[in-house]
Amino acid sequence: MTAIHCTLVGFRHHAWQGTLLAQRLAKAPGSRVVLMRDSENHRNTEAAVACVGAEVVAYVTNDECHRIAAYLDDTEYGLLYGNITQVNVGDQRCTASIEVERSVDVAPAPVDGSFGEWDSQWADLPLVRMGDADLLMLMLERDILSMLHQGAVSTAPLISELDKYLQQTPLDISGEATACRRQIADLLGASHDDTMRAYGQRLEVAITSMGSNEACERTARHISDECPGSAQFQAMAQRHQTISRELLAQALDAFPHHLHREYTLSIPDFVSIAYYLRVPRHALRRFVSCELLLGALTRQADGSGASQRMRQAVAEYVRRIDSCATPQWQSHIDDLWQTLITALADRLARLNGAKDTLFNARLVCMVIGRLIERGVYDASVTQAEYGRRLALGSRDMRSSVNRALTGDDSLRHLVDRLVAQVQG
């Protein structure tokens, strides 16, 4: 027998979710754990879950699923057994030591060629040039790998580059970036230098949080708020201002795995799926470039009439929960939303009319979540009930309400300021 190791994350989504999660994690070292494939995961066919005491409690982290799947396939019953050895309560992640009968040769993860085919088919479509920050990240990836392969230790130049890399790496969800993060983390973890191993631990935390709601929201804000304002996008939009919107829509509809539909419904959900699918960097850049350009051209064509219709649609949408306003806000709720809609008009239109709406319903639900925290809406009403009232067709928005602007400090502060302004 020999042992392999893997990281377990996502405890808050399974049997250990809730207020006792920290206590359960603290007691987890030494617990027997069983791994098996997650047959319900439609985003990653190699996904695996971890069970403790006959309860599903966590996932194997995404970048380790391919290796674990190879070992699971090498067993008779599709199960692996081991013990939890280390726990990081703050980051809600564990390390597990898994017993295996023999070492298995793990083939490289299969590459989905459909993305490359799409990129080649639509090679004439606009592509935003990489900015200085993106070029710097490519240089950092290659330079850090080069130094680590040469056995570099914690020199000032290497530490400086690692700090910059750790700051920016969560924004790159491409397949190449995912593979590179894993390489760098493994090399840092195998170093004999204490400082390098500490950086390896920091990168491991960043890797395991890549698919979290907070990380996906951050990357989505980068795409929807920061990228359109970049000099590279503005220059591309100027060059292609006469391109056919129908052609852009046709190309985006053809993007594999229905990711255009996901992007239209929710950019954070698109980020999550694209990350798990390991979309190649070049195809991902072209796809996002076309999405942003289509949105800009559509807003330009629609003009102020569409903006007014969008504002009216938001007002009608939030009236579904008027009865949930707390007594002190019953007479002010309309004024508050008119103020919010005016201040957030640009962001509310960012999705260019998501399915069944003329506005960014996810953003509205996030604002509602913050208003619940601020006492504008009744906190005793369940999230499920808010979701039921705000459901759009078959799409339940309660998860968005529950996020309550987590990780978006600037938007949270704006909402707080406007609440105080109307209240005062």
Short mmCIF file of C-alpha atoms in Angstrom, two decimals:
data_model
loop_
_atom_site.label_atom_id
_atom_site.label_comp_id
_atom_site.label_asym_id
_atom_site.label_seq_id
_atom_site.Cartn_x
_atom_site.Cartn_y
_atom_site.Cartn_z
CA MET A 1 0.00 0.00 0.00
CA THR A 2 1.06 3.58 -0.62
CA ALA A 3 -0.55 6.97 -0.02
CA ILE A 4 -1.58 9.91 -2.17
CA HIS A 5 -2.87 13.24 -0.95
CA CYS A 6 -5.69 15.53 -2.02
CA THR A 7 -7.43 18.69 -0.84
CA LEU A 8 -11.10 18.77 0.18
CA VAL A 9 -13.21 21.93 -0.15
CA GLY A 10 -16.86 22.99 -0.33
CA PHE A 11 -17.87 21.79 3.15
CA ARG A 12 -20.49 24.51 3.47
CA HIS A 13 -22.51 22.99 0.60
CA HIS A 14 -23.06 19.55 2.14
CA ALA A 15 -23.88 17.78 5.39
CA TRP A 16 -21.57 19.92 7.52
CA GLN A 17 -23.04 23.22 6.39
CA GLY A 18 -24.29 25.67 9.00
CA THR A 19 -23.16 27.26 12.23
CA LEU A 20 -21.33 24.15 13.50
CA LEU A 21 -19.04 23.88 10.47
CA ALA A 22 -15.98 25.35 12.22
CA GLN A 23 -16.40 22.95 15.16
CA ARG A 24 -16.76 19.94 12.86
CA LEU A 25 -13.69 20.94 10.87
CA ALA A 26 -11.65 21.42 14.04
CA LYS A 27 -12.49 17.85 15.08
CA ALA A 28 -11.92 16.39 11.59
CA PRO A 29 -8.22 15.37 11.78
CA GLY A 30 -8.03 11.58 11.96
CA SER A 31 -11.55 11.10 10.57
CA ARG A 32 -11.97 8.29 8.05
CA VAL A 33 -12.86 9.63 4.61
CA VAL A 34 -14.21 7.88 1.52
CA LEU A 35 -13.90 9.31 -2.00
CA MET A 36 -16.15 8.49 -4.94
CA ARG A 37 -17.13 10.10 -8.22
CA ASP A 38 -19.80 12.84 -8.15
CA SER A 39 -22.30 11.42 -10.64
CA GLU A 40 -24.52 14.50 -10.31
CA ASN A 41 -21.84 16.97 -11.41
CA HIS A 42 -22.65 17.99 -15.00
CA ARG A 43 -19.82 20.53 -15.24
CA ASN A 44 -16.97 18.16 -14.49
CA THR A 45 -17.39 14.48 -15.34
CA GLU A 46 -14.33 13.64 -13.21
CA ALA A 47 -15.55 15.43 -10.07
CA ALA A 48 -15.31 13.51 -6.80
CA VAL A 49 -17.01 13.90 -3.43
CA ALA A 50 -15.74 13.06 0.05
CA CYS A 51 -17.84 11.21 2.62
CA VAL A 52 -17.29 11.08 6.39
CA GLY A 53 -19.50 8.90 8.55
CA ALA A 54 -21.77 7.99 5.62
CA GLU A 55 -22.42 11.70 4.90
CA VAL A 56 -21.29 13.64 1.83
CA VAL A 57 -19.30 16.52 3.31
CA ALA A 58 -17.02 18.00 0.63
CA TYR A 59 -15.54 17.94 -2.88
CA VAL A 60 -12.08 17.05 -4.10
CA THR A 61 -10.65 20.33 -5.36
CA ASN A 62 -11.14 20.83 -9.09
CA ASP A 63 -7.50 20.73 -10.17
CA GLU A 64 -6.99 17.34 -8.46
CA CYS A 65 -10.11 15.63 -9.85
CA HIS A 66 -8.38 14.18 -12.91
CA ARG A 67 -5.70 12.44 -10.84
CA ILE A 68 -8.18 11.15 -8.25
CA ALA A 69 -10.48 9.91 -11.02
CA ALA A 70 -7.66 7.76 -12.40
CA TYR A 71 -7.18 6.13 -9.00
CA LEU A 72 -10.94 5.66 -8.51
CA ASP A 73 -11.15 3.94 -11.90
CA ASP A 74 -8.36 1.60 -10.80
CA THR A 75 -10.48 0.23 -7.91
CA GLU A 76 -13.06 -2.54 -8.08
CA TYR A 77 -15.92 -0.59 -6.52
CA GLY A 78 -14.97 2.98 -7.39
CA LEU A 79 -14.11 3.98 -3.82
CA LEU A 80 -10.92 5.25 -2.16
CA TYR A 81 -10.33 5.26 1.59
CA GLY A 82 -8.13 7.39 3.81
CA ASN A 83 -8.01 9.88 6.67
CA ILE A 84 -8.14 13.64 7.07
CA THR A 85 -4.66 14.71 8.14
CA GLN A 86 -4.69 18.52 8.19
CA VAL A 87 -7.40 21.15 8.54
CA ASN A 88 -7.47 24.87 7.83
CA VAL A 89 -10.62 26.00 9.62
CA GLY A 90 -10.40 29.60 8.42
CA ASP A 91 -10.21 28.65 4.75
CA GLN A 92 -12.58 25.68 5.18
CA ARG A 93 -10.26 23.19 3.51
CA CYS A 94 -8.70 19.89 4.53
CA THR A 95 -5.88 17.66 3.37
CA ALA A 96 -6.62 13.95 3.14
CA SER A 97 -4.18 11.05 2.92
CA ILE A 98 -5.66 8.33 0.71
CA GLU A 99 -4.46 4.72 0.70
CA VAL A 100 -3.97 3.13 -2.73
CA GLU A 101 -2.72 -0.31 -3.65
CA ARG A 102 -0.32 0.91 -6.31
CA SER A 103 0.80 3.99 -8.20
CA VAL A 104 -1.22 4.71 -11.33
CA ASP A 105 0.08 6.40 -14.45
CA VAL A 106 -2.16 9.43 -14.86
CA ALA A 107 -2.54 10.50 -18.48
CA PRO A 108 -2.73 14.23 -19.23
CA ALA A 109 -6.21 15.66 -18.78
CA PRO A 110 -8.17 15.50 -22.05
CA VAL A 111 -8.48 18.80 -23.89
CA ASP A 112 -11.88 19.88 -25.21
CA GLY A 113 -11.06 20.64 -28.82
CA SER A 114 -14.41 22.30 -29.50
CA PHE A 115 -13.15 25.60 -28.11
CA GLY A 116 -10.17 25.63 -30.45
CA GLU A 117 -12.42 24.76 -33.38
CA TRP A 118 -14.71 27.68 -32.52
CA ASP A 119 -11.76 30.04 -32.20
CA SER A 120 -10.49 29.01 -35.63
CA GLN A 121 -13.92 29.18 -37.24
CA TRP A 122 -14.49 32.73 -36.00
CA ALA A 123 -10.90 33.95 -36.30
CA ASP A 124 -12.02 37.13 -38.11
CA LEU A 125 -14.09 38.32 -35.15
CA PRO A 126 -12.77 41.10 -32.87
CA LEU A 127 -10.22 40.26 -30.21
CA VAL A 128 -9.17 42.75 -27.55
CA ARG A 129 -5.40 43.14 -27.46
CA MET A 130 -3.76 42.01 -24.26
CA GLY A 131 -3.00 44.94 -21.98
CA ASP A 132 0.14 45.49 -19.96
CA ALA A 133 -1.32 43.69 -16.92
CA ASP A 134 -2.10 40.55 -18.97
CA LEU A 135 1.32 40.56 -20.62
CA LEU A 136 2.93 40.98 -17.21
CA MET A 137 1.05 37.92 -15.90
CA LEU A 138 2.35 35.81 -18.79
CA MET A 139 5.87 36.95 -18.03
CA LEU A 140 5.44 36.22 -14.32
CA GLU A 141 4.12 32.70 -14.99
CA ARG A 142 7.06 31.80 -17.19
CA ASP A 143 9.73 33.53 -15.12
CA ILE A 144 8.54 32.00 -11.83
CA LEU A 145 8.41 28.52 -13.37
CA SER A 146 11.88 29.00 -14.84
CA MET A 147 13.38 30.06 -11.51
CA LEU A 148 11.66 27.29 -9.55
CA HIS A 149 12.76 24.61 -12.01
CA GLN A 150 16.31 25.85 -11.44
CA GLY A 151 15.90 25.37 -7.70
CA ALA A 152 15.63 29.06 -6.78
CA VAL A 153 15.18 29.97 -3.12
CA SER A 154 13.55 32.98 -1.46
CA THR A 155 15.48 35.77 -3.13
CA ALA A 156 14.03 39.27 -3.20
CA PRO A 157 13.27 39.23 -6.97
CA LEU A 158 11.44 35.87 -6.76
CA ILE A 159 9.41 36.97 -3.72
CA SER A 160 8.47 40.20 -5.48
CA GLU A 161 7.25 38.27 -8.52
CA LEU A 162 5.31 35.77 -6.37
CA ASP A 163 3.54 38.63 -4.58
CA LYS A 164 2.43 40.15 -7.89
CA TYR A 165 1.41 36.75 -9.23
CA LEU A 166 -0.71 35.91 -6.18
CA GLN A 167 -2.48 39.26 -6.40
CA GLN A 168 -3.59 38.89 -10.01
CA THR A 169 -3.84 35.15 -10.66
CA PRO A 170 -7.49 34.71 -9.47
CA LEU A 171 -8.67 36.87 -12.39
CA ASP A 172 -7.37 34.41 -15.02
CA ILE A 173 -9.79 31.47 -15.33
CA SER A 174 -8.28 30.02 -18.52
CA GLY A 175 -7.19 26.41 -18.78
CA GLU A 176 -3.57 27.45 -19.22
CA ALA A 177 -3.64 29.54 -16.04
CA THR A 178 -5.20 26.65 -14.10
CA ALA A 179 -2.44 24.27 -15.18
CA CYS A 180 0.27 26.83 -14.45
CA ARG A 181 -1.05 27.53 -10.94
CA ARG A 182 -0.88 23.82 -10.21
CA GLN A 183 2.71 23.56 -11.47
CA ILE A 184 3.88 26.53 -9.44
CA ALA A 185 2.09 25.36 -6.28
CA ASP A 186 3.66 21.88 -6.56
CA LEU A 187 7.15 23.31 -7.06
CA LEU A 188 6.76 25.70 -4.13
CA GLY A 189 5.42 22.93 -1.92
CA ALA A 190 8.38 20.69 -2.74
CA SER A 191 10.94 23.39 -1.96
CA HIS A 192 13.36 23.00 0.97
CA ASP A 193 13.00 26.73 1.62
CA ASP A 194 10.47 27.59 4.37
CA THR A 195 9.49 30.87 2.72
CA MET A 196 8.84 29.15 -0.60
CA ARG A 197 6.66 26.51 1.08
CA ALA A 198 4.70 29.29 2.78
CA TYR A 199 4.04 30.86 -0.62
CA GLY A 200 2.99 27.42 -1.83
CA GLN A 201 0.38 27.26 0.94
CA ARG A 202 -0.93 30.71 -0.04
CA LEU A 203 -1.24 29.62 -3.65
CA GLU A 204 -3.02 26.41 -2.58
CA VAL A 205 -5.60 28.55 -0.77
CA ALA A 206 -6.03 30.69 -3.88
CA ILE A 207 -6.48 27.59 -6.03
CA THR A 208 -9.11 26.02 -3.78
CA SER A 209 -11.10 29.28 -3.69
CA MET A 210 -11.14 29.80 -7.47
CA GLY A 211 -14.61 28.30 -7.92
CA SER A 212 -16.16 29.98 -4.88
CA ASN A 213 -19.05 32.43 -5.22
CA GLU A 214 -16.86 35.29 -3.99
CA ALA A 215 -14.07 34.58 -6.49
CA CYS A 216 -16.53 34.24 -9.38
CA GLU A 217 -18.24 37.50 -8.43
CA ARG A 218 -14.86 39.27 -8.37
CA THR A 219 -13.88 37.97 -11.78
CA ALA A 220 -17.33 38.83 -13.15
CA ARG A 221 -16.94 42.42 -11.93
CA HIS A 222 -13.56 42.56 -13.63
CA ILE A 223 -15.16 41.44 -16.90
CA SER A 224 -18.29 43.59 -16.74
CA ASP A 225 -16.94 46.75 -15.07
CA GLU A 226 -13.20 47.03 -15.66
CA CYS A 227 -12.63 45.48 -19.08
CA PRO A 228 -15.08 47.76 -20.97
CA GLY A 229 -13.22 50.80 -19.65
CA SER A 230 -9.79 49.60 -20.73
CA ALA A 231 -7.91 51.38 -23.50
CA GLN A 232 -7.61 48.07 -25.35
CA PHE A 233 -11.39 47.53 -25.42
CA GLN A 234 -12.14 51.13 -26.37
CA ALA A 235 -9.71 50.91 -29.29
CA MET A 236 -11.23 47.61 -30.45
CA ALA A 237 -14.79 48.97 -30.17
CA GLN A 238 -13.84 52.01 -32.23
CA ARG A 239 -12.37 49.83 -34.98
CA HIS A 240 -15.42 47.55 -35.12
CA GLN A 241 -18.29 49.97 -34.51
CA THR A 242 -19.93 48.96 -37.81
CA ILE A 243 -19.72 45.20 -37.30
CA SER A 244 -22.99 43.31 -37.58
CA ARG A 245 -24.62 42.59 -34.23
CA GLU A 246 -26.34 39.62 -35.86
CA LEU A 247 -22.94 38.17 -36.79
CA LEU A 248 -21.66 38.60 -33.23
CA ALA A 249 -24.78 36.96 -31.81
CA GLN A 250 -24.47 34.06 -34.26
CA ALA A 251 -20.86 33.46 -33.26
CA LEU A 252 -21.59 33.68 -29.54
CA ASP A 253 -24.52 31.27 -29.86
CA ALA A 254 -22.11 28.79 -31.45
CA PHE A 255 -19.65 28.93 -28.52
CA PRO A 256 -19.44 25.42 -26.97
CA HIS A 257 -21.37 24.26 -23.90
CA HIS A 258 -24.02 27.01 -24.23
CA LEU A 259 -21.71 29.46 -22.45
CA HIS A 260 -23.28 32.44 -24.23
CA ARG A 261 -26.60 31.59 -22.59
CA GLU A 262 -24.87 31.29 -19.21
CA TYR A 263 -23.11 34.63 -19.72
CA THR A 264 -26.41 36.30 -20.61
CA LEU A 265 -28.15 34.87 -17.55
CA SER A 266 -25.33 35.49 -15.09
CA ILE A 267 -21.70 36.47 -15.64
CA PRO A 268 -20.61 34.93 -12.28
CA ASP A 269 -22.20 31.61 -13.29
CA PHE A 270 -20.45 31.83 -16.66
CA VAL A 271 -17.13 32.42 -14.86
CA SER A 272 -17.68 29.36 -12.68
CA ILE A 273 -18.52 27.06 -15.60
CA ALA A 274 -15.72 28.39 -17.84
CA TYR A 275 -13.22 27.81 -15.03
CA TYR A 276 -14.29 24.21 -14.52
CA LEU A 277 -14.28 23.57 -18.28
CA ARG A 278 -10.70 24.93 -18.56
CA VAL A 279 -11.53 27.08 -21.59
CA PRO A 280 -8.32 27.92 -23.51
CA ARG A 281 -7.07 31.45 -22.99
CA HIS A 282 -7.28 32.62 -26.60
CA ALA A 283 -10.84 31.34 -27.18
CA LEU A 284 -11.92 32.80 -23.84
CA ARG A 285 -10.49 36.22 -24.73
CA ARG A 286 -12.23 36.25 -28.11
CA PHE A 287 -15.54 35.16 -26.55
CA VAL A 288 -15.45 37.87 -23.85
CA SER A 289 -14.33 40.46 -26.42
CA CYS A 290 -17.37 39.69 -28.57
CA GLU A 291 -19.74 39.66 -25.58
CA LEU A 292 -18.56 43.09 -24.45
CA LEU A 293 -18.69 44.51 -27.96
CA LEU A 294 -22.20 43.16 -28.57
CA GLY A 295 -23.35 44.71 -25.30
CA ALA A 296 -21.82 48.08 -26.15
CA LEU A 297 -23.30 48.13 -29.67
CA THR A 298 -26.73 47.12 -28.38
CA ARG A 299 -26.77 49.81 -25.70
CA GLN A 300 -25.68 52.38 -28.26
CA ALA A 301 -28.44 51.34 -30.67
CA ASP A 302 -31.16 51.19 -28.03
CA GLY A 303 -30.41 54.61 -26.59
CA SER A 304 -32.38 56.28 -23.81
CA GLY A 305 -35.65 54.53 -24.60
CA ALA A 306 -34.22 51.18 -23.57
CA SER A 307 -32.78 52.71 -20.41
CA GLN A 308 -36.19 54.01 -19.41
CA ARG A 309 -37.82 50.64 -20.09
CA MET A 310 -35.12 48.95 -18.03
CA ARG A 311 -35.73 51.28 -15.08
CA GLN A 312 -39.46 50.66 -15.21
CA ALA A 313 -38.87 46.91 -15.36
CA VAL A 314 -36.64 47.01 -12.26
CA ALA A 315 -39.23 49.05 -10.37
CA GLU A 316 -41.97 46.55 -11.25
CA TYR A 317 -39.72 43.64 -10.30
CA VAL A 318 -38.91 44.87 -6.79
CA ARG A 319 -42.57 45.71 -6.11
CA ARG A 320 -43.10 41.95 -5.80
CA ILE A 321 -41.59 42.17 -2.32
CA ASP A 322 -43.09 45.51 -1.18
CA SER A 323 -44.98 43.68 1.55
CA CYS A 324 -41.65 42.46 2.96
CA ALA A 325 -40.44 45.99 3.70
CA THR A 326 -40.14 46.69 7.43
CA PRO A 327 -42.70 49.10 8.94
CA GLN A 328 -40.30 52.05 9.10
CA TRP A 329 -39.52 51.65 5.39
CA GLN A 330 -43.02 51.03 4.02
CA SER A 331 -43.49 54.67 3.01
CA HIS A 332 -39.93 55.14 1.74
CA ILE A 333 -39.33 51.98 -0.27
CA ASP A 334 -40.31 53.45 -3.65
CA ASP A 335 -38.09 56.50 -3.14
CA LEU A 336 -35.20 54.28 -2.08
CA TRP A 337 -35.44 52.14 -5.20
CA GLN A 338 -35.72 55.14 -7.51
CA THR A 339 -32.49 56.42 -5.96
CA LEU A 340 -30.82 53.02 -6.25
CA ILE A 341 -31.94 52.48 -9.85
CA THR A 342 -30.61 55.88 -10.90
CA ALA A 343 -27.25 55.32 -9.19
CA LEU A 344 -26.86 51.77 -10.55
CA ALA A 345 -28.34 52.32 -14.02
CA ASP A 346 -25.15 51.45 -15.90
CA ARG A 347 -24.52 48.24 -13.96
CA LEU A 348 -28.18 47.23 -14.12
CA ALA A 349 -28.01 47.30 -17.92
CA ARG A 350 -24.65 45.51 -18.06
CA LEU A 351 -26.10 42.12 -19.08
CA ASN A 352 -28.03 43.71 -21.92
CA GLY A 353 -31.32 42.13 -20.93
CA ALA A 354 -30.79 38.74 -19.34
CA LYS A 355 -33.30 36.01 -20.06
CA ASP A 356 -36.84 37.07 -19.09
CA THR A 357 -35.63 40.53 -18.01
CA LEU A 358 -34.51 43.90 -19.33
CA PHE A 359 -31.97 44.25 -16.55
CA ASN A 360 -29.33 42.48 -14.47
CA ALA A 361 -31.58 40.54 -12.10
CA ARG A 362 -28.63 39.08 -10.19
CA LEU A 363 -27.40 42.56 -9.27
CA VAL A 364 -30.88 43.55 -8.09
CA CYS A 365 -31.09 40.46 -5.92
CA MET A 366 -27.67 41.16 -4.44
CA VAL A 367 -28.81 44.67 -3.53
CA ILE A 368 -31.95 43.21 -1.95
CA GLY A 369 -29.71 40.96 0.13
CA ARG A 370 -27.85 43.99 1.45
CA LEU A 371 -31.13 45.81 2.13
CA ILE A 372 -32.24 42.83 4.22
CA GLU A 373 -29.04 43.21 6.26
CA ARG A 374 -29.68 46.93 6.65
CA GLY A 375 -33.19 46.36 7.99
CA VAL A 376 -35.01 47.72 4.94
CA TYR A 377 -36.62 44.34 4.29
CA ASP A 378 -37.78 41.84 6.89
CA ALA A 379 -34.94 39.48 7.85
CA SER A 380 -37.42 36.96 9.29
CA VAL A 381 -38.75 36.21 5.80
CA THR A 382 -36.87 33.15 4.56
CA GLN A 383 -34.45 33.34 1.65
CA ALA A 384 -36.58 30.69 -0.07
CA GLU A 385 -39.64 32.93 0.19
CA TYR A 386 -37.77 35.91 -1.27
CA GLY A 387 -36.57 33.61 -4.03
CA ARG A 388 -40.10 32.37 -4.72
CA ARG A 389 -41.44 35.90 -5.09
CA LEU A 390 -38.56 36.99 -7.30
CA ALA A 391 -38.26 33.82 -9.40
CA LEU A 392 -37.93 34.54 -13.12
CA GLY A 393 -39.63 31.73 -15.00
CA SER A 394 -37.96 28.55 -13.75
CA ARG A 395 -34.90 30.43 -12.49
CA ASP A 396 -34.88 30.89 -8.70
CA MET A 397 -32.81 33.90 -7.64
CA ARG A 398 -32.59 33.16 -3.93
CA SER A 399 -28.87 32.31 -4.14
CA SER A 400 -28.23 35.82 -5.41
CA VAL A 401 -30.25 37.34 -2.57
CA ASN A 402 -28.23 35.25 -0.14
CA ARG A 403 -24.90 36.64 -1.42
CA ALA A 404 -25.76 40.12 -0.15
CA LEU A 405 -22.90 41.84 -2.03
CA THR A 406 -20.24 39.61 -0.49
CA GLY A 407 -16.82 40.74 -1.63
CA ASP A 408 -18.05 43.86 -3.47
CA ASP A 409 -17.01 46.60 -1.06
CA SER A 410 -17.57 49.54 -3.40
CA LEU A 411 -21.13 48.49 -4.28
CA ARG A 412 -21.96 47.64 -0.67
CA HIS A 413 -20.77 51.06 0.49
CA LEU A 414 -22.77 52.76 -2.27
CA VAL A 415 -25.96 50.97 -1.21
CA ASP A 416 -25.30 51.82 2.44
CA ARG A 417 -24.77 55.49 1.60
CA LEU A 418 -27.98 55.71 -0.43
CA VAL A 419 -29.96 53.98 2.32
CA ALA A 420 -28.68 56.53 4.83
CA GLN A 421 -29.43 59.37 2.38
CA VAL A 422 -33.08 58.36 1.92
CA GLN A 423 -33.49 57.50 5.58
CA GLY A 424 -32.05 60.83 6.70
#
